Amino acid sequence: MPNILIIESDPLLAESVAGHLHAHLKVSARIAQGVESAQKKVSDGSRPPVAVILNHWASPEDYAPLAGIPTIVVTNGVPVSAKQIAAFPNVLDYVPGAGGYHLDYILQLIKRVLFARNFKILLADPEKVNRTLMRRLLSHKGHFVTEARNEKEVRRDLQQHPDIRMLIIDGQMCADQNFALIRSIRNDFKKECLSVLALCEPQIEYQRLMLLRHGASDCIEKPIRIEEFQVRFMLNLELMETFFELTRSARGAKK
Protein backbone atom coordinates (compact mmCIF):
# COMPACT_ATOMS: atom_id res chain seq x y z
CA MET A 1 0.00 0.00 0.00
CA PRO A 2 1.42 3.44 -0.90
CA ASN A 3 2.21 5.65 2.05
CA ILE A 4 2.05 9.40 2.62
CA LEU A 5 4.21 11.33 5.09
CA ILE A 6 2.45 14.11 6.99
CA ILE A 7 4.63 16.75 8.66
CA GLU A 8 2.38 18.51 11.15
CA SER A 9 3.05 19.67 14.71
CA ASP A 10 -0.57 19.14 15.82
CA PRO A 11 -0.95 15.34 16.33
CA LEU A 12 -4.76 15.43 16.40
CA LEU A 13 -4.92 17.34 13.12
CA ALA A 14 -2.35 15.02 11.56
CA GLU A 15 -4.35 11.94 12.61
CA SER A 16 -7.50 13.47 11.15
CA VAL A 17 -5.79 14.09 7.81
CA ALA A 18 -4.31 10.57 7.83
CA GLY A 19 -7.72 9.03 8.47
CA HIS A 20 -9.30 11.03 5.67
CA LEU A 21 -6.61 9.93 3.20
CA HIS A 22 -6.95 6.28 4.14
CA ALA A 23 -10.73 6.35 3.87
CA HIS A 24 -10.77 7.91 0.40
CA LEU A 25 -7.59 6.69 -1.26
CA LYS A 26 -6.61 3.50 0.57
CA VAL A 27 -3.15 4.83 1.40
CA SER A 28 -1.36 4.59 4.71
CA ALA A 29 0.17 7.61 6.43
CA ARG A 30 3.11 8.22 8.71
CA ILE A 31 3.23 11.33 10.88
CA ALA A 32 6.17 13.49 11.88
CA GLN A 33 5.91 16.57 14.06
CA GLY A 34 8.92 18.26 12.47
CA VAL A 35 11.31 18.10 9.53
CA GLU A 36 14.11 16.41 11.48
CA SER A 37 11.93 13.50 12.54
CA ALA A 38 10.47 13.31 9.00
CA GLN A 39 13.98 12.98 7.55
CA LYS A 40 14.70 10.14 9.98
CA LYS A 41 11.52 8.33 8.94
CA VAL A 42 12.45 8.62 5.27
CA SER A 43 15.99 7.33 5.86
CA ASP A 44 15.03 4.42 8.13
CA GLY A 45 15.09 1.88 5.30
CA SER A 46 11.33 1.49 5.00
CA ARG A 47 9.40 2.08 1.79
CA PRO A 48 9.69 5.78 0.87
CA PRO A 49 6.51 7.87 0.77
CA VAL A 50 4.94 8.66 -2.59
CA ALA A 51 4.15 12.18 -1.37
CA VAL A 52 4.63 14.53 1.56
CA ILE A 53 2.06 16.88 3.10
CA LEU A 54 3.95 19.68 4.84
CA ASN A 55 2.55 22.36 7.10
CA HIS A 56 4.93 25.16 6.17
CA TRP A 57 5.24 26.24 9.81
CA ALA A 58 7.28 23.07 10.31
CA SER A 59 9.80 24.28 7.72
CA PRO A 60 9.28 28.02 7.14
CA GLU A 61 12.46 28.57 5.09
CA ASP A 62 12.33 25.40 2.97
CA TYR A 63 9.08 24.36 1.32
CA ALA A 64 10.57 21.05 0.14
CA PRO A 65 12.98 19.71 2.78
CA LEU A 66 12.74 16.09 1.55
CA ALA A 67 14.52 16.11 -1.80
CA GLY A 68 12.99 14.10 -4.62
CA ILE A 69 9.66 13.41 -2.93
CA PRO A 70 6.57 15.19 -4.33
CA THR A 71 5.43 17.66 -1.68
CA ILE A 72 2.13 19.41 -1.00
CA VAL A 73 2.67 22.55 1.06
CA VAL A 74 -0.12 23.81 3.30
CA THR A 75 0.56 27.51 3.71
CA ASN A 76 -1.06 30.92 4.06
CA GLY A 77 1.61 32.55 1.92
CA VAL A 78 1.69 31.24 -1.65
CA PRO A 79 4.78 31.95 -3.81
CA VAL A 80 3.74 33.40 -7.15
CA SER A 81 7.01 34.15 -8.96
CA ALA A 82 8.76 31.69 -11.24
CA LYS A 83 11.95 32.17 -9.23
CA GLN A 84 10.27 31.05 -6.01
CA ILE A 85 8.49 28.12 -7.64
CA ALA A 86 11.61 26.95 -9.45
CA ALA A 87 13.52 26.95 -6.17
CA PHE A 88 11.37 24.05 -4.96
CA PRO A 89 10.86 21.84 -8.04
CA ASN A 90 9.36 18.90 -6.13
CA VAL A 91 6.47 20.99 -4.74
CA LEU A 92 3.27 19.74 -6.35
CA ASP A 93 1.23 22.74 -5.25
CA TYR A 94 0.65 25.24 -2.49
CA VAL A 95 -2.64 24.72 -0.68
CA PRO A 96 -4.17 27.61 1.30
CA GLY A 97 -4.21 26.61 4.95
CA ALA A 98 -6.55 29.19 6.48
CA GLY A 99 -9.49 27.44 8.11
CA GLY A 100 -8.32 23.89 7.45
CA TYR A 101 -6.36 21.64 5.16
CA HIS A 102 -8.63 21.84 2.07
CA LEU A 103 -8.68 18.08 2.04
CA ASP A 104 -10.65 17.69 -1.18
CA TYR A 105 -7.93 19.44 -3.17
CA ILE A 106 -5.17 17.53 -1.38
CA LEU A 107 -6.96 14.29 -2.30
CA GLN A 108 -7.00 15.37 -5.95
CA LEU A 109 -3.27 16.10 -5.90
CA ILE A 110 -2.39 12.75 -4.32
CA LYS A 111 -4.68 10.91 -6.73
CA ARG A 112 -2.72 12.51 -9.56
CA VAL A 113 0.59 11.41 -7.99
CA LEU A 114 -0.67 7.82 -7.75
CA PHE A 115 -2.07 7.94 -11.29
CA ALA A 116 1.14 9.35 -12.79
CA ARG A 117 3.26 6.57 -11.27
CA ASN A 118 1.79 4.18 -13.84
CA PHE A 119 3.00 5.88 -17.02
CA LYS A 120 5.86 7.75 -18.69
CA ILE A 121 6.13 11.24 -20.19
CA LEU A 122 8.03 11.73 -23.43
CA LEU A 123 9.84 15.07 -23.88
CA ALA A 124 10.57 15.76 -27.56
CA ASP A 125 12.65 18.83 -28.36
CA PRO A 126 15.84 19.26 -30.39
CA GLU A 127 17.15 21.77 -27.84
CA LYS A 128 18.81 20.12 -24.86
CA VAL A 129 18.26 23.17 -22.63
CA ASN A 130 14.47 22.87 -23.08
CA ARG A 131 14.49 19.13 -22.36
CA THR A 132 16.63 19.69 -19.27
CA LEU A 133 14.28 22.36 -17.88
CA MET A 134 11.16 20.25 -18.44
CA ARG A 135 12.81 17.12 -17.05
CA ARG A 136 13.73 19.03 -13.89
CA LEU A 137 10.21 20.37 -13.49
CA LEU A 138 8.65 16.92 -13.92
CA SER A 139 11.05 14.33 -12.52
CA HIS A 140 11.28 16.09 -9.15
CA LYS A 141 7.51 15.69 -8.87
CA GLY A 142 7.76 11.93 -9.21
CA HIS A 143 7.06 11.58 -12.94
CA PHE A 144 8.90 9.07 -15.12
CA VAL A 145 10.44 11.01 -18.01
CA THR A 146 12.14 9.94 -21.23
CA GLU A 147 13.54 12.15 -24.00
CA ALA A 148 13.58 12.32 -27.81
CA ARG A 149 15.67 14.68 -29.94
CA ASN A 150 14.01 14.27 -33.33
CA GLU A 151 11.04 12.84 -35.21
CA LYS A 152 12.64 9.40 -35.61
CA GLU A 153 13.17 9.04 -31.87
CA VAL A 154 9.61 10.22 -31.15
CA ARG A 155 8.12 7.54 -33.39
CA ARG A 156 10.46 4.89 -32.01
CA ASP A 157 9.73 5.67 -28.36
CA LEU A 158 5.95 5.80 -28.82
CA GLN A 159 6.03 2.37 -30.45
CA GLN A 160 8.47 0.80 -27.99
CA HIS A 161 6.98 2.22 -24.79
CA PRO A 162 3.21 1.67 -24.60
CA ASP A 163 3.19 3.19 -21.10
CA ILE A 164 3.92 6.68 -22.51
CA ARG A 165 0.70 8.59 -21.90
CA MET A 166 1.85 12.18 -22.36
CA LEU A 167 3.97 13.72 -25.12
CA ILE A 168 5.40 17.21 -24.66
CA ILE A 169 6.75 18.20 -28.06
CA ASP A 170 8.37 21.17 -29.79
CA GLY A 171 5.77 22.66 -32.13
CA GLN A 172 8.28 23.25 -34.92
CA MET A 173 9.03 19.52 -35.04
CA CYS A 174 5.33 19.05 -35.78
CA ALA A 175 5.15 22.00 -38.21
CA ASP A 176 7.93 20.56 -40.39
CA GLN A 177 6.56 18.68 -43.39
CA ASN A 178 3.16 20.34 -43.00
CA PHE A 179 2.34 18.88 -39.55
CA ALA A 180 2.64 15.29 -40.82
CA LEU A 181 4.19 14.10 -37.53
CA ILE A 182 1.37 15.18 -35.25
CA ARG A 183 -1.24 13.93 -37.71
CA SER A 184 0.33 10.48 -37.80
CA ILE A 185 0.63 10.41 -34.01
CA ARG A 186 -3.06 11.17 -33.68
CA ASN A 187 -3.92 8.45 -36.20
CA ASP A 188 -2.17 5.93 -33.96
CA PHE A 189 -2.96 7.36 -30.52
CA LYS A 190 -6.34 8.89 -29.73
CA LYS A 191 -6.71 11.67 -27.17
CA GLU A 192 -7.96 9.31 -24.47
CA CYS A 193 -4.72 7.30 -24.83
CA LEU A 194 -2.12 10.04 -25.32
CA SER A 195 -2.12 13.67 -24.25
CA VAL A 196 -0.03 15.90 -26.55
CA LEU A 197 1.25 19.24 -25.23
CA ALA A 198 2.87 21.28 -27.98
CA LEU A 199 5.37 24.07 -27.35
CA CYS A 200 4.58 26.74 -29.93
CA GLU A 201 6.31 29.88 -31.18
CA PRO A 202 4.21 32.98 -30.32
CA GLN A 203 5.49 34.97 -33.30
CA ILE A 204 4.17 32.34 -35.75
CA GLU A 205 0.48 33.17 -35.54
CA TYR A 206 -0.91 30.14 -37.34
CA GLN A 207 1.18 27.55 -35.50
CA ARG A 208 -0.96 27.25 -32.35
CA LEU A 209 -4.15 26.94 -34.39
CA MET A 210 -2.69 24.30 -36.71
CA LEU A 211 -1.24 22.30 -33.81
CA LEU A 212 -4.63 22.19 -32.11
CA ARG A 213 -6.42 21.43 -35.38
CA HIS A 214 -4.13 18.49 -36.14
CA GLY A 215 -4.38 16.87 -32.73
CA ALA A 216 -2.57 18.71 -29.93
CA SER A 217 -4.38 18.54 -26.60
CA ASP A 218 -2.98 21.92 -25.56
CA CYS A 219 -0.30 24.47 -26.51
CA ILE A 220 2.27 26.26 -24.37
CA GLU A 221 4.13 29.28 -25.72
CA LYS A 222 7.91 29.35 -25.87
CA PRO A 223 10.01 30.40 -24.10
CA ILE A 224 8.47 28.33 -21.33
CA ARG A 225 7.07 30.26 -18.39
CA ILE A 226 7.37 27.97 -15.39
CA GLU A 227 4.07 28.97 -13.77
CA GLU A 228 2.09 28.39 -16.97
CA PHE A 229 3.85 25.11 -17.69
CA GLN A 230 3.03 23.81 -14.21
CA VAL A 231 -0.64 24.78 -14.45
CA ARG A 232 -1.21 23.46 -17.98
CA PHE A 233 0.59 20.22 -17.22
CA MET A 234 -1.57 19.59 -14.15
CA LEU A 235 -4.76 20.40 -16.05
CA ASN A 236 -3.87 17.94 -18.80
CA LEU A 237 -2.89 15.32 -16.26
CA GLU A 238 -6.28 15.76 -14.63
CA LEU A 239 -7.95 15.35 -18.03
CA MET A 240 -6.02 12.14 -18.70
CA GLU A 241 -7.04 10.81 -15.31
CA THR A 242 -10.69 11.56 -16.14
CA PHE A 243 -10.37 9.72 -19.48
CA PHE A 244 -8.98 6.66 -17.72
CA GLU A 245 -11.67 6.68 -15.03
CA LEU A 246 -14.43 6.95 -17.65
CA THR A 247 -12.91 4.10 -19.67
CA ARG A 248 -12.60 1.93 -16.58
CA SER A 249 -16.19 2.67 -15.57
CA ALA A 250 -17.44 1.85 -19.08
CA ARG A 251 -15.61 -1.48 -19.06
CA GLY A 252 -17.04 -2.29 -15.64
CA ALA A 253 -20.57 -1.52 -16.84
CA LYS A 254 -20.21 -3.98 -19.73
CA LYS A 255 -19.32 -6.91 -17.44
Coordinates of N, CA and C in Angstrom, one line a residue, residues 6-18 31-34 55 57-58 101:
I6 N 3.1 12.9 6.6 CA 2.4 14.1 7.0 C 3.4 14.8 8.0
I7 N 3.8 16.0 7.7 CA 4.6 16.8 8.7 C 3.8 17.8 9.3
E8 N 3.3 17.6 10.5 CA 2.4 18.5 11.2 C 2.6 18.4 12.7
S9 N 2.7 19.6 13.3 CA 3.1 19.7 14.7 C 1.9 19.3 15.6
D10 N 0.6 19.5 15.1 CA -0.6 19.1 15.8 C -0.9 17.7 15.6
P11 N -0.7 16.8 16.6 CA -1.0 15.3 16.3 C -2.4 15.0 16.0
L12 N -3.4 15.7 16.7 CA -4.8 15.4 16.4 C -5.2 15.8 15.0
L13 N -4.7 16.9 14.5 CA -4.9 17.3 13.1 C -4.3 16.4 12.1
A14 N -3.0 16.0 12.4 CA -2.4 15.0 11.6 C -3.1 13.7 11.5
E15 N -3.6 13.2 12.6 CA -4.4 11.9 12.6 C -5.6 12.1 11.8
S16 N -6.3 13.2 11.9 CA -7.5 13.5 11.2 C -7.2 13.4 9.7
V17 N -6.2 14.1 9.2 CA -5.8 14.1 7.8 C -5.4 12.7 7.4
A18 N -4.7 11.9 8.2 CA -4.3 10.6 7.8 C -5.5 9.7 7.7
I31 N 3.3 10.0 10.4 CA 3.2 11.3 10.9 C 4.5 11.7 11.5
A32 N 5.0 12.9 11.2 CA 6.2 13.5 11.9 C 5.8 14.9 12.3
Q33 N 6.2 15.2 13.5 CA 5.9 16.6 14.1 C 6.9 17.7 13.6
G34 N 8.0 17.3 13.0 CA 8.9 18.3 12.5 C 9.7 17.7 11.3
N55 N 3.0 21.1 6.6 CA 2.5 22.4 7.1 C 3.8 23.3 7.1
W57 N 4.7 25.8 8.5 CA 5.2 26.2 9.8 C 6.3 25.3 10.3
A58 N 6.3 24.0 9.9 CA 7.3 23.1 10.3 C 8.6 23.3 9.6
Y101 N -7.4 22.2 6.1 CA -6.4 21.6 5.2 C -6.9 21.5 3.7

